[in-house]
């Protein structure tokens, strides 16, 4: 748990592998945490400011702000909170804000999302309910070079997939 703490002024290099402040969060609870003033470089890998991947994890009251990401590869996946979530058991992401998030994807990217790149189903059956509530993205800017004709960009989610089961997005906003 973040206990209201803030971590600021750090760099993440994701040019040689997947990365995030936490790489993978599984069966975790992250609450009351602020991450700010971050720069990152992402190659052909997956990057989320809080975490590259979450699975069966609850995230509440997390703020990510003042982030500048530069892609160094056309297959980069970039997200303001978490890059990918595996939907299979009562995952909740609530009361989170991503603010002043800039992605320079002049070298290309595959997926960019203000909150998440994508959420995927794990296995053949997803159980439980996956709730995403009170999520806010403010001042999200993407500079993209789409030389191969493929880059999914979304204010909240970069890509949706037809195999999702029970995801609910309630009271979410993108502005600026």
N, C-alpha and C. Protein backbone atom coordinates (compact mmCIF):
# COMPACT_ATOMS: atom_id res chain seq x y z
N UNK A 1 0.84 -1.18 0.00
CA UNK A 1 0.00 0.00 0.00
C UNK A 1 0.88 1.24 0.00
N UNK A 2 0.43 2.25 -0.70
CA UNK A 2 1.20 3.47 -0.81
C UNK A 2 1.18 4.34 0.43
N UNK A 3 0.14 4.18 1.27
CA UNK A 3 0.02 4.95 2.50
C UNK A 3 0.11 6.45 2.29
N UNK A 4 -0.35 6.92 1.11
CA UNK A 4 -0.33 8.34 0.83
C UNK A 4 1.02 8.88 0.40
N UNK A 5 1.98 8.02 0.18
CA UNK A 5 3.32 8.45 -0.22
C UNK A 5 3.38 8.80 -1.69
N UNK A 6 4.41 9.58 -2.03
CA UNK A 6 4.67 9.96 -3.42
C UNK A 6 6.09 9.56 -3.78
N UNK A 7 6.24 9.05 -4.98
CA UNK A 7 7.56 8.74 -5.52
C UNK A 7 7.70 9.60 -6.76
N UNK A 8 8.79 10.36 -6.84
CA UNK A 8 8.91 11.29 -7.96
C UNK A 8 10.34 11.36 -8.49
N UNK A 9 10.44 12.00 -9.67
CA UNK A 9 11.72 12.26 -10.32
C UNK A 9 12.53 11.00 -10.57
N UNK A 10 11.97 10.12 -11.41
CA UNK A 10 12.72 8.92 -11.77
C UNK A 10 12.57 8.62 -13.25
N UNK A 11 13.48 7.80 -13.75
CA UNK A 11 13.50 7.38 -15.15
C UNK A 11 13.33 5.88 -15.23
N UNK A 12 12.65 5.44 -16.29
CA UNK A 12 12.50 4.01 -16.54
C UNK A 12 12.97 3.75 -17.96
N UNK A 13 13.84 2.76 -18.11
CA UNK A 13 14.34 2.36 -19.43
C UNK A 13 13.73 1.01 -19.78
N UNK A 14 12.83 1.03 -20.75
CA UNK A 14 12.17 -0.19 -21.20
C UNK A 14 12.59 -0.51 -22.64
N UNK A 15 13.86 -0.28 -22.93
CA UNK A 15 14.33 -0.56 -24.29
C UNK A 15 14.84 -2.00 -24.42
N UNK A 16 15.05 -2.67 -23.31
CA UNK A 16 15.56 -4.05 -23.37
C UNK A 16 14.59 -5.06 -22.76
N UNK A 17 13.41 -4.60 -22.34
CA UNK A 17 12.43 -5.51 -21.74
C UNK A 17 11.22 -4.76 -21.23
N UNK A 18 10.17 -5.49 -20.87
CA UNK A 18 8.95 -4.90 -20.32
C UNK A 18 9.27 -4.20 -19.01
N UNK A 19 8.49 -3.14 -18.68
CA UNK A 19 8.80 -2.41 -17.46
C UNK A 19 7.61 -1.60 -16.96
N UNK A 20 7.74 -1.14 -15.74
CA UNK A 20 6.82 -0.24 -15.07
C UNK A 20 7.42 0.02 -13.70
N UNK A 21 6.81 0.90 -12.91
CA UNK A 21 7.30 1.09 -11.54
C UNK A 21 7.32 -0.26 -10.84
N UNK A 22 6.24 -1.03 -11.02
CA UNK A 22 6.21 -2.45 -10.70
C UNK A 22 6.11 -3.16 -12.04
N UNK A 23 6.87 -4.21 -12.24
CA UNK A 23 6.74 -4.93 -13.52
C UNK A 23 5.40 -5.66 -13.57
N UNK A 24 5.17 -6.58 -12.65
CA UNK A 24 3.92 -7.34 -12.61
C UNK A 24 3.32 -7.23 -11.22
N UNK A 25 2.03 -6.91 -11.17
CA UNK A 25 1.28 -6.93 -9.91
C UNK A 25 0.27 -8.06 -10.01
N UNK A 26 0.39 -9.03 -9.10
CA UNK A 26 -0.52 -10.17 -9.11
C UNK A 26 -0.97 -10.44 -7.69
N UNK A 27 -2.28 -10.53 -7.50
CA UNK A 27 -2.87 -10.72 -6.18
C UNK A 27 -2.43 -9.60 -5.24
N UNK A 28 -2.39 -8.39 -5.75
CA UNK A 28 -1.89 -7.25 -4.98
C UNK A 28 -2.99 -6.21 -4.75
N UNK A 29 -2.75 -5.34 -3.80
CA UNK A 29 -3.58 -4.16 -3.57
C UNK A 29 -2.64 -2.96 -3.53
N UNK A 30 -2.90 -1.99 -4.39
CA UNK A 30 -2.12 -0.75 -4.42
C UNK A 30 -3.10 0.38 -4.13
N UNK A 31 -2.85 1.14 -3.06
CA UNK A 31 -3.74 2.22 -2.65
C UNK A 31 -2.94 3.45 -2.26
N UNK A 32 -3.54 4.62 -2.51
CA UNK A 32 -3.03 5.88 -1.98
C UNK A 32 -1.56 6.12 -2.32
N UNK A 33 -1.27 6.11 -3.61
CA UNK A 33 0.10 6.29 -4.09
C UNK A 33 0.12 7.32 -5.20
N UNK A 34 1.13 8.18 -5.21
CA UNK A 34 1.34 9.13 -6.30
C UNK A 34 2.70 8.87 -6.91
N UNK A 35 2.74 8.77 -8.24
CA UNK A 35 3.98 8.67 -9.01
C UNK A 35 4.03 9.91 -9.89
N UNK A 36 5.13 10.68 -9.81
CA UNK A 36 5.17 11.93 -10.58
C UNK A 36 6.56 12.23 -11.11
N UNK A 37 6.56 13.09 -12.14
CA UNK A 37 7.79 13.59 -12.76
C UNK A 37 8.67 12.44 -13.24
N UNK A 38 8.13 11.71 -14.23
CA UNK A 38 8.75 10.49 -14.72
C UNK A 38 9.09 10.64 -16.19
N UNK A 39 10.24 10.13 -16.58
CA UNK A 39 10.57 10.00 -18.00
C UNK A 39 10.84 8.53 -18.27
N UNK A 40 10.44 8.10 -19.47
CA UNK A 40 10.64 6.70 -19.83
C UNK A 40 10.94 6.60 -21.32
N UNK A 41 11.73 5.60 -21.66
CA UNK A 41 11.99 5.25 -23.05
C UNK A 41 11.56 3.80 -23.23
N UNK A 42 10.74 3.55 -24.27
CA UNK A 42 10.18 2.22 -24.48
C UNK A 42 10.55 1.72 -25.86
N UNK A 43 11.18 0.55 -25.91
CA UNK A 43 11.48 -0.10 -27.18
C UNK A 43 10.29 -0.93 -27.63
N UNK A 44 10.52 -2.07 -28.20
CA UNK A 44 9.45 -2.94 -28.67
C UNK A 44 8.93 -3.82 -27.52
N UNK A 45 8.53 -3.15 -26.44
CA UNK A 45 8.10 -3.84 -25.23
C UNK A 45 6.85 -3.19 -24.66
N UNK A 46 6.36 -3.72 -23.56
CA UNK A 46 5.17 -3.20 -22.90
C UNK A 46 5.56 -2.41 -21.66
N UNK A 47 4.94 -1.23 -21.52
CA UNK A 47 5.27 -0.33 -20.43
C UNK A 47 4.00 0.31 -19.89
N UNK A 48 3.82 0.27 -18.59
CA UNK A 48 2.79 1.02 -17.89
C UNK A 48 3.47 1.75 -16.75
N UNK A 49 3.10 2.99 -16.51
CA UNK A 49 3.80 3.78 -15.49
C UNK A 49 3.73 3.06 -14.14
N UNK A 50 2.54 2.69 -13.69
CA UNK A 50 2.43 1.96 -12.43
C UNK A 50 2.94 0.53 -12.59
N UNK A 51 2.44 -0.16 -13.61
CA UNK A 51 2.81 -1.56 -13.79
C UNK A 51 2.67 -1.97 -15.25
N UNK A 52 3.56 -2.84 -15.68
CA UNK A 52 3.43 -3.40 -17.02
C UNK A 52 2.20 -4.30 -17.09
N UNK A 53 1.93 -5.07 -16.04
CA UNK A 53 0.83 -6.02 -16.06
C UNK A 53 0.19 -6.15 -14.69
N UNK A 54 -1.16 -6.23 -14.67
CA UNK A 54 -1.85 -6.53 -13.42
C UNK A 54 -2.76 -7.73 -13.64
N UNK A 55 -2.86 -8.54 -12.61
CA UNK A 55 -3.68 -9.73 -12.64
C UNK A 55 -4.25 -9.94 -11.25
N UNK A 56 -5.57 -10.03 -11.14
CA UNK A 56 -6.24 -10.23 -9.86
C UNK A 56 -5.73 -9.23 -8.83
N UNK A 57 -5.72 -7.97 -9.25
CA UNK A 57 -5.17 -6.89 -8.44
C UNK A 57 -6.18 -5.77 -8.29
N UNK A 58 -6.19 -5.12 -7.14
CA UNK A 58 -7.04 -3.96 -6.90
C UNK A 58 -6.16 -2.73 -6.77
N UNK A 59 -6.52 -1.70 -7.52
CA UNK A 59 -5.79 -0.44 -7.52
C UNK A 59 -6.80 0.65 -7.14
N UNK A 60 -6.49 1.45 -6.12
CA UNK A 60 -7.42 2.48 -5.67
C UNK A 60 -6.64 3.73 -5.27
N UNK A 61 -7.13 4.87 -5.75
CA UNK A 61 -6.58 6.17 -5.38
C UNK A 61 -5.09 6.28 -5.73
N UNK A 62 -4.78 6.00 -6.98
CA UNK A 62 -3.42 6.17 -7.48
C UNK A 62 -3.42 7.33 -8.46
N UNK A 63 -2.44 8.21 -8.31
CA UNK A 63 -2.27 9.34 -9.22
C UNK A 63 -0.93 9.21 -9.92
N UNK A 64 -0.96 9.36 -11.23
CA UNK A 64 0.25 9.38 -12.05
C UNK A 64 0.25 10.73 -12.75
N UNK A 65 1.34 11.50 -12.60
CA UNK A 65 1.32 12.82 -13.22
C UNK A 65 2.71 13.24 -13.69
N UNK A 66 2.69 14.11 -14.68
CA UNK A 66 3.91 14.69 -15.26
C UNK A 66 4.83 13.60 -15.80
N UNK A 67 4.33 12.88 -16.81
CA UNK A 67 5.05 11.76 -17.39
C UNK A 67 5.35 12.05 -18.85
N UNK A 68 6.60 11.82 -19.25
CA UNK A 68 7.01 11.94 -20.65
C UNK A 68 7.62 10.62 -21.09
N UNK A 69 7.00 10.01 -22.11
CA UNK A 69 7.46 8.73 -22.63
C UNK A 69 7.86 8.92 -24.08
N UNK A 70 8.99 8.33 -24.46
CA UNK A 70 9.43 8.32 -25.85
C UNK A 70 9.56 6.88 -26.29
N UNK A 71 8.95 6.56 -27.44
CA UNK A 71 9.09 5.19 -27.95
C UNK A 71 10.33 5.11 -28.83
N UNK A 72 10.99 3.98 -28.73
CA UNK A 72 12.19 3.72 -29.54
C UNK A 72 11.95 2.53 -30.46
N UNK A 73 10.69 2.08 -30.53
CA UNK A 73 10.35 0.94 -31.37
C UNK A 73 8.92 0.99 -31.81
N UNK A 74 8.66 0.54 -33.02
CA UNK A 74 7.31 0.61 -33.58
C UNK A 74 6.35 -0.41 -32.98
N UNK A 75 6.83 -1.32 -32.13
CA UNK A 75 5.96 -2.31 -31.50
C UNK A 75 5.75 -2.02 -30.02
N UNK A 76 6.01 -0.79 -29.60
CA UNK A 76 5.85 -0.39 -28.20
C UNK A 76 4.37 -0.38 -27.80
N UNK A 77 4.11 -0.80 -26.56
CA UNK A 77 2.80 -0.67 -25.92
C UNK A 77 3.03 0.27 -24.74
N UNK A 78 2.24 1.35 -24.64
CA UNK A 78 2.46 2.36 -23.61
C UNK A 78 1.14 2.71 -22.94
N UNK A 79 1.14 2.80 -21.60
CA UNK A 79 -0.07 3.18 -20.88
C UNK A 79 0.26 4.02 -19.66
N UNK A 80 -0.68 4.89 -19.31
CA UNK A 80 -0.49 5.79 -18.18
C UNK A 80 -0.54 5.12 -16.82
N UNK A 81 -1.31 4.03 -16.71
CA UNK A 81 -1.42 3.35 -15.42
C UNK A 81 -0.85 1.93 -15.51
N UNK A 82 -1.50 1.06 -16.26
CA UNK A 82 -0.98 -0.30 -16.47
C UNK A 82 -1.14 -0.68 -17.93
N UNK A 83 -0.17 -1.37 -18.46
CA UNK A 83 -0.18 -1.69 -19.88
C UNK A 83 -1.20 -2.76 -20.22
N UNK A 84 -1.23 -3.83 -19.45
CA UNK A 84 -2.20 -4.89 -19.72
C UNK A 84 -2.76 -5.42 -18.43
N UNK A 85 -4.03 -5.78 -18.49
CA UNK A 85 -4.68 -6.40 -17.35
C UNK A 85 -5.27 -7.72 -17.79
N UNK A 86 -5.11 -8.72 -16.97
CA UNK A 86 -5.69 -10.02 -17.27
C UNK A 86 -7.01 -10.13 -16.54
N UNK A 87 -8.07 -10.24 -17.30
CA UNK A 87 -9.41 -10.26 -16.73
C UNK A 87 -9.77 -11.68 -16.35
N UNK A 88 -9.76 -12.01 -15.07
CA UNK A 88 -10.23 -13.33 -14.69
C UNK A 88 -10.74 -13.44 -13.27
N UNK A 89 -10.67 -12.41 -12.46
CA UNK A 89 -11.18 -12.59 -11.11
C UNK A 89 -11.31 -11.28 -10.35
N UNK A 90 -12.44 -10.66 -10.44
CA UNK A 90 -12.79 -9.53 -9.58
C UNK A 90 -11.69 -8.48 -9.43
N UNK A 91 -11.16 -8.03 -10.55
CA UNK A 91 -10.15 -6.97 -10.55
C UNK A 91 -10.88 -5.64 -10.49
N UNK A 92 -10.38 -4.71 -9.66
CA UNK A 92 -10.96 -3.39 -9.58
C UNK A 92 -9.87 -2.33 -9.68
N UNK A 93 -10.13 -1.31 -10.49
CA UNK A 93 -9.24 -0.16 -10.62
C UNK A 93 -10.15 1.05 -10.44
N UNK A 94 -10.00 1.76 -9.31
CA UNK A 94 -10.92 2.83 -8.94
C UNK A 94 -10.20 4.09 -8.50
N UNK A 95 -10.85 5.23 -8.76
CA UNK A 95 -10.41 6.52 -8.22
C UNK A 95 -8.97 6.86 -8.58
N UNK A 96 -8.61 6.64 -9.84
CA UNK A 96 -7.25 6.89 -10.29
C UNK A 96 -7.22 8.03 -11.31
N UNK A 97 -6.12 8.76 -11.32
CA UNK A 97 -5.95 9.88 -12.24
C UNK A 97 -4.60 9.78 -12.92
N UNK A 98 -4.61 9.98 -14.23
CA UNK A 98 -3.38 10.14 -15.01
C UNK A 98 -3.43 11.55 -15.57
N UNK A 99 -2.42 12.36 -15.23
CA UNK A 99 -2.45 13.79 -15.57
C UNK A 99 -1.12 14.23 -16.17
N UNK A 100 -1.21 15.03 -17.22
CA UNK A 100 -0.02 15.52 -17.92
C UNK A 100 0.85 14.36 -18.40
N UNK A 101 0.26 13.54 -19.25
CA UNK A 101 0.89 12.33 -19.79
C UNK A 101 1.14 12.56 -21.27
N UNK A 102 2.42 12.61 -21.66
CA UNK A 102 2.80 12.84 -23.05
C UNK A 102 3.57 11.64 -23.57
N UNK A 103 3.16 11.17 -24.76
CA UNK A 103 3.85 10.06 -25.41
C UNK A 103 4.35 10.54 -26.76
N UNK A 104 5.66 10.55 -26.94
CA UNK A 104 6.26 10.88 -28.22
C UNK A 104 6.52 9.55 -28.94
N UNK A 105 5.63 9.23 -29.87
CA UNK A 105 5.73 7.96 -30.60
C UNK A 105 6.13 8.21 -32.05
N UNK A 106 7.04 9.16 -32.24
CA UNK A 106 7.49 9.44 -33.59
C UNK A 106 8.24 8.26 -34.20
N UNK A 107 8.72 7.34 -33.35
CA UNK A 107 9.34 6.11 -33.84
C UNK A 107 8.33 4.98 -33.95
N UNK A 108 7.04 5.32 -33.80
CA UNK A 108 5.97 4.35 -33.92
C UNK A 108 5.57 3.74 -32.59
N UNK A 109 4.45 3.05 -32.59
CA UNK A 109 3.94 2.31 -31.44
C UNK A 109 2.78 1.46 -31.93
N UNK A 110 2.47 0.40 -31.18
CA UNK A 110 1.32 -0.44 -31.52
C UNK A 110 0.07 -0.01 -30.77
N UNK A 111 0.19 0.20 -29.45
CA UNK A 111 -0.96 0.54 -28.63
C UNK A 111 -0.54 1.58 -27.60
N UNK A 112 -1.39 2.63 -27.45
CA UNK A 112 -1.18 3.66 -26.45
C UNK A 112 -2.52 3.94 -25.79
N UNK A 113 -2.55 3.91 -24.45
CA UNK A 113 -3.78 4.20 -23.73
C UNK A 113 -3.54 5.08 -22.53
N UNK A 114 -4.47 5.98 -22.27
CA UNK A 114 -4.33 6.88 -21.12
C UNK A 114 -4.31 6.16 -19.79
N UNK A 115 -5.16 5.13 -19.64
CA UNK A 115 -5.17 4.30 -18.43
C UNK A 115 -4.49 2.98 -18.70
N UNK A 116 -4.97 2.25 -19.73
CA UNK A 116 -4.41 0.94 -20.03
C UNK A 116 -4.28 0.74 -21.54
N UNK A 117 -3.30 -0.07 -21.92
CA UNK A 117 -3.15 -0.41 -23.32
C UNK A 117 -4.27 -1.35 -23.75
N UNK A 118 -4.47 -2.42 -22.98
CA UNK A 118 -5.55 -3.36 -23.26
C UNK A 118 -5.78 -4.26 -22.06
N UNK A 119 -6.96 -4.87 -22.05
CA UNK A 119 -7.29 -5.86 -21.03
C UNK A 119 -7.59 -7.14 -21.79
N UNK A 120 -7.00 -8.23 -21.34
CA UNK A 120 -7.19 -9.49 -22.05
C UNK A 120 -7.80 -10.53 -21.12
N UNK A 121 -8.51 -11.45 -21.72
CA UNK A 121 -9.06 -12.58 -20.97
C UNK A 121 -7.99 -13.64 -20.87
N UNK A 122 -7.85 -14.26 -19.72
CA UNK A 122 -6.87 -15.31 -19.52
C UNK A 122 -7.59 -16.66 -19.52
N UNK A 123 -7.32 -17.51 -20.49
CA UNK A 123 -7.97 -18.80 -20.57
C UNK A 123 -9.29 -18.74 -21.29
N UNK A 124 -10.10 -19.77 -21.13
CA UNK A 124 -11.35 -19.85 -21.87
C UNK A 124 -12.53 -19.23 -21.15
N UNK A 125 -12.45 -19.12 -19.84
CA UNK A 125 -13.55 -18.56 -19.07
C UNK A 125 -13.04 -17.48 -18.14
N UNK A 126 -13.68 -16.34 -18.16
CA UNK A 126 -13.36 -15.30 -17.18
C UNK A 126 -14.42 -15.34 -16.10
N UNK A 127 -14.02 -15.28 -14.86
CA UNK A 127 -14.95 -15.32 -13.75
C UNK A 127 -14.92 -13.99 -13.03
N UNK A 128 -16.00 -13.70 -12.35
CA UNK A 128 -16.04 -12.49 -11.55
C UNK A 128 -16.41 -11.27 -12.36
N UNK A 129 -16.29 -10.14 -11.73
CA UNK A 129 -16.63 -8.87 -12.36
C UNK A 129 -15.41 -7.97 -12.27
N UNK A 130 -15.10 -7.33 -13.36
CA UNK A 130 -13.93 -6.45 -13.43
C UNK A 130 -14.43 -5.02 -13.58
N UNK A 131 -14.16 -4.22 -12.57
CA UNK A 131 -14.74 -2.88 -12.49
C UNK A 131 -13.64 -1.84 -12.59
N UNK A 132 -13.90 -0.85 -13.43
CA UNK A 132 -13.02 0.30 -13.62
C UNK A 132 -13.89 1.53 -13.38
N UNK A 133 -13.70 2.20 -12.24
CA UNK A 133 -14.57 3.31 -11.88
C UNK A 133 -13.78 4.56 -11.50
N UNK A 134 -14.39 5.69 -11.81
CA UNK A 134 -13.84 6.99 -11.43
C UNK A 134 -12.39 7.14 -11.88
N UNK A 135 -12.17 6.86 -13.15
CA UNK A 135 -10.84 7.02 -13.74
C UNK A 135 -10.83 8.30 -14.55
N UNK A 136 -9.79 9.10 -14.38
CA UNK A 136 -9.70 10.39 -15.06
C UNK A 136 -8.36 10.53 -15.75
N UNK A 137 -8.41 10.90 -17.01
CA UNK A 137 -7.21 11.20 -17.77
C UNK A 137 -7.29 12.67 -18.14
N UNK A 138 -6.29 13.45 -17.74
CA UNK A 138 -6.27 14.89 -17.98
C UNK A 138 -4.98 15.27 -18.70
N UNK A 139 -5.11 16.05 -19.76
CA UNK A 139 -3.94 16.53 -20.50
C UNK A 139 -3.08 15.38 -21.03
N UNK A 140 -3.68 14.55 -21.85
CA UNK A 140 -3.03 13.40 -22.49
C UNK A 140 -2.69 13.80 -23.92
N UNK A 141 -1.40 13.71 -24.26
CA UNK A 141 -0.94 14.13 -25.58
C UNK A 141 -0.13 13.01 -26.20
N UNK A 142 -0.44 12.69 -27.47
CA UNK A 142 0.31 11.68 -28.20
C UNK A 142 0.80 12.30 -29.50
N UNK A 143 2.09 12.16 -29.76
CA UNK A 143 2.69 12.55 -31.03
C UNK A 143 3.05 11.24 -31.71
N UNK A 144 2.33 10.89 -32.77
CA UNK A 144 2.49 9.56 -33.36
C UNK A 144 2.93 9.64 -34.81
N UNK A 145 3.81 8.72 -35.18
CA UNK A 145 4.21 8.52 -36.56
C UNK A 145 3.69 7.14 -36.94
N UNK A 146 2.71 7.12 -37.81
CA UNK A 146 2.03 5.89 -38.17
C UNK A 146 2.52 5.39 -39.53
N UNK A 147 3.80 5.04 -39.63
CA UNK A 147 4.37 4.66 -40.92
C UNK A 147 3.90 3.31 -41.42
N UNK A 148 3.51 2.42 -40.51
CA UNK A 148 3.06 1.10 -40.95
C UNK A 148 1.54 0.97 -40.99
N UNK A 149 0.83 2.06 -40.72
CA UNK A 149 -0.62 2.05 -40.79
C UNK A 149 -1.30 1.42 -39.59
N UNK A 150 -0.60 1.27 -38.47
CA UNK A 150 -1.18 0.58 -37.33
C UNK A 150 -0.72 1.19 -36.02
N UNK A 151 -1.62 1.85 -35.32
CA UNK A 151 -1.35 2.32 -33.97
C UNK A 151 -2.70 2.60 -33.31
N UNK A 152 -3.04 1.81 -32.29
CA UNK A 152 -4.29 2.01 -31.55
C UNK A 152 -4.02 3.01 -30.42
N UNK A 153 -4.76 4.10 -30.42
CA UNK A 153 -4.62 5.11 -29.38
C UNK A 153 -5.99 5.38 -28.79
N UNK A 154 -6.09 5.32 -27.46
CA UNK A 154 -7.35 5.60 -26.80
C UNK A 154 -7.14 6.41 -25.54
N UNK A 155 -8.05 7.32 -25.28
CA UNK A 155 -7.95 8.15 -24.08
C UNK A 155 -7.95 7.34 -22.80
N UNK A 156 -8.81 6.32 -22.73
CA UNK A 156 -8.81 5.40 -21.58
C UNK A 156 -8.11 4.10 -21.91
N UNK A 157 -8.53 3.46 -23.02
CA UNK A 157 -8.05 2.13 -23.38
C UNK A 157 -7.56 2.17 -24.83
N UNK A 158 -6.36 1.65 -25.06
CA UNK A 158 -5.82 1.64 -26.41
C UNK A 158 -6.50 0.65 -27.33
N UNK A 159 -6.90 -0.50 -26.81
CA UNK A 159 -7.53 -1.52 -27.63
C UNK A 159 -8.51 -2.33 -26.81
N UNK A 160 -9.65 -2.61 -27.40
CA UNK A 160 -10.60 -3.52 -26.77
C UNK A 160 -10.57 -4.83 -27.56
N UNK A 161 -10.93 -5.90 -26.91
CA UNK A 161 -10.95 -7.21 -27.55
C UNK A 161 -12.31 -7.85 -27.33
N UNK A 162 -12.79 -8.57 -28.32
CA UNK A 162 -14.12 -9.17 -28.22
C UNK A 162 -14.21 -10.28 -27.19
N UNK A 163 -13.09 -10.75 -26.70
CA UNK A 163 -13.11 -11.84 -25.72
C UNK A 163 -13.25 -11.35 -24.28
N UNK A 164 -13.38 -10.06 -24.05
CA UNK A 164 -13.56 -9.56 -22.69
C UNK A 164 -14.84 -10.13 -22.11
N UNK A 165 -14.86 -10.36 -20.82
CA UNK A 165 -16.08 -10.74 -20.13
C UNK A 165 -16.23 -9.88 -18.89
N UNK A 166 -17.35 -9.26 -18.79
CA UNK A 166 -17.76 -8.47 -17.62
C UNK A 166 -16.90 -7.25 -17.28
N UNK A 167 -16.20 -6.62 -18.21
CA UNK A 167 -15.54 -5.37 -17.79
C UNK A 167 -16.57 -4.26 -17.73
N UNK A 168 -16.47 -3.43 -16.72
CA UNK A 168 -17.40 -2.31 -16.57
C UNK A 168 -16.60 -1.03 -16.36
N UNK A 169 -16.86 -0.06 -17.20
CA UNK A 169 -16.24 1.26 -17.06
C UNK A 169 -17.33 2.22 -16.63
N UNK A 170 -17.24 2.75 -15.41
CA UNK A 170 -18.23 3.65 -14.86
C UNK A 170 -17.60 4.96 -14.45
N UNK A 171 -18.24 6.07 -14.84
CA UNK A 171 -17.82 7.39 -14.40
C UNK A 171 -16.35 7.67 -14.70
N UNK A 172 -15.97 7.46 -15.94
CA UNK A 172 -14.60 7.71 -16.38
C UNK A 172 -14.58 8.90 -17.33
N UNK A 173 -13.47 9.65 -17.35
CA UNK A 173 -13.41 10.83 -18.23
C UNK A 173 -12.01 11.02 -18.80
N UNK A 174 -12.01 11.66 -19.97
CA UNK A 174 -10.77 12.08 -20.62
C UNK A 174 -10.96 13.54 -20.98
N UNK A 175 -10.01 14.39 -20.60
CA UNK A 175 -10.13 15.82 -20.92
C UNK A 175 -8.76 16.42 -21.19
N UNK A 176 -8.79 17.49 -21.96
CA UNK A 176 -7.57 18.25 -22.22
C UNK A 176 -6.70 17.72 -23.29
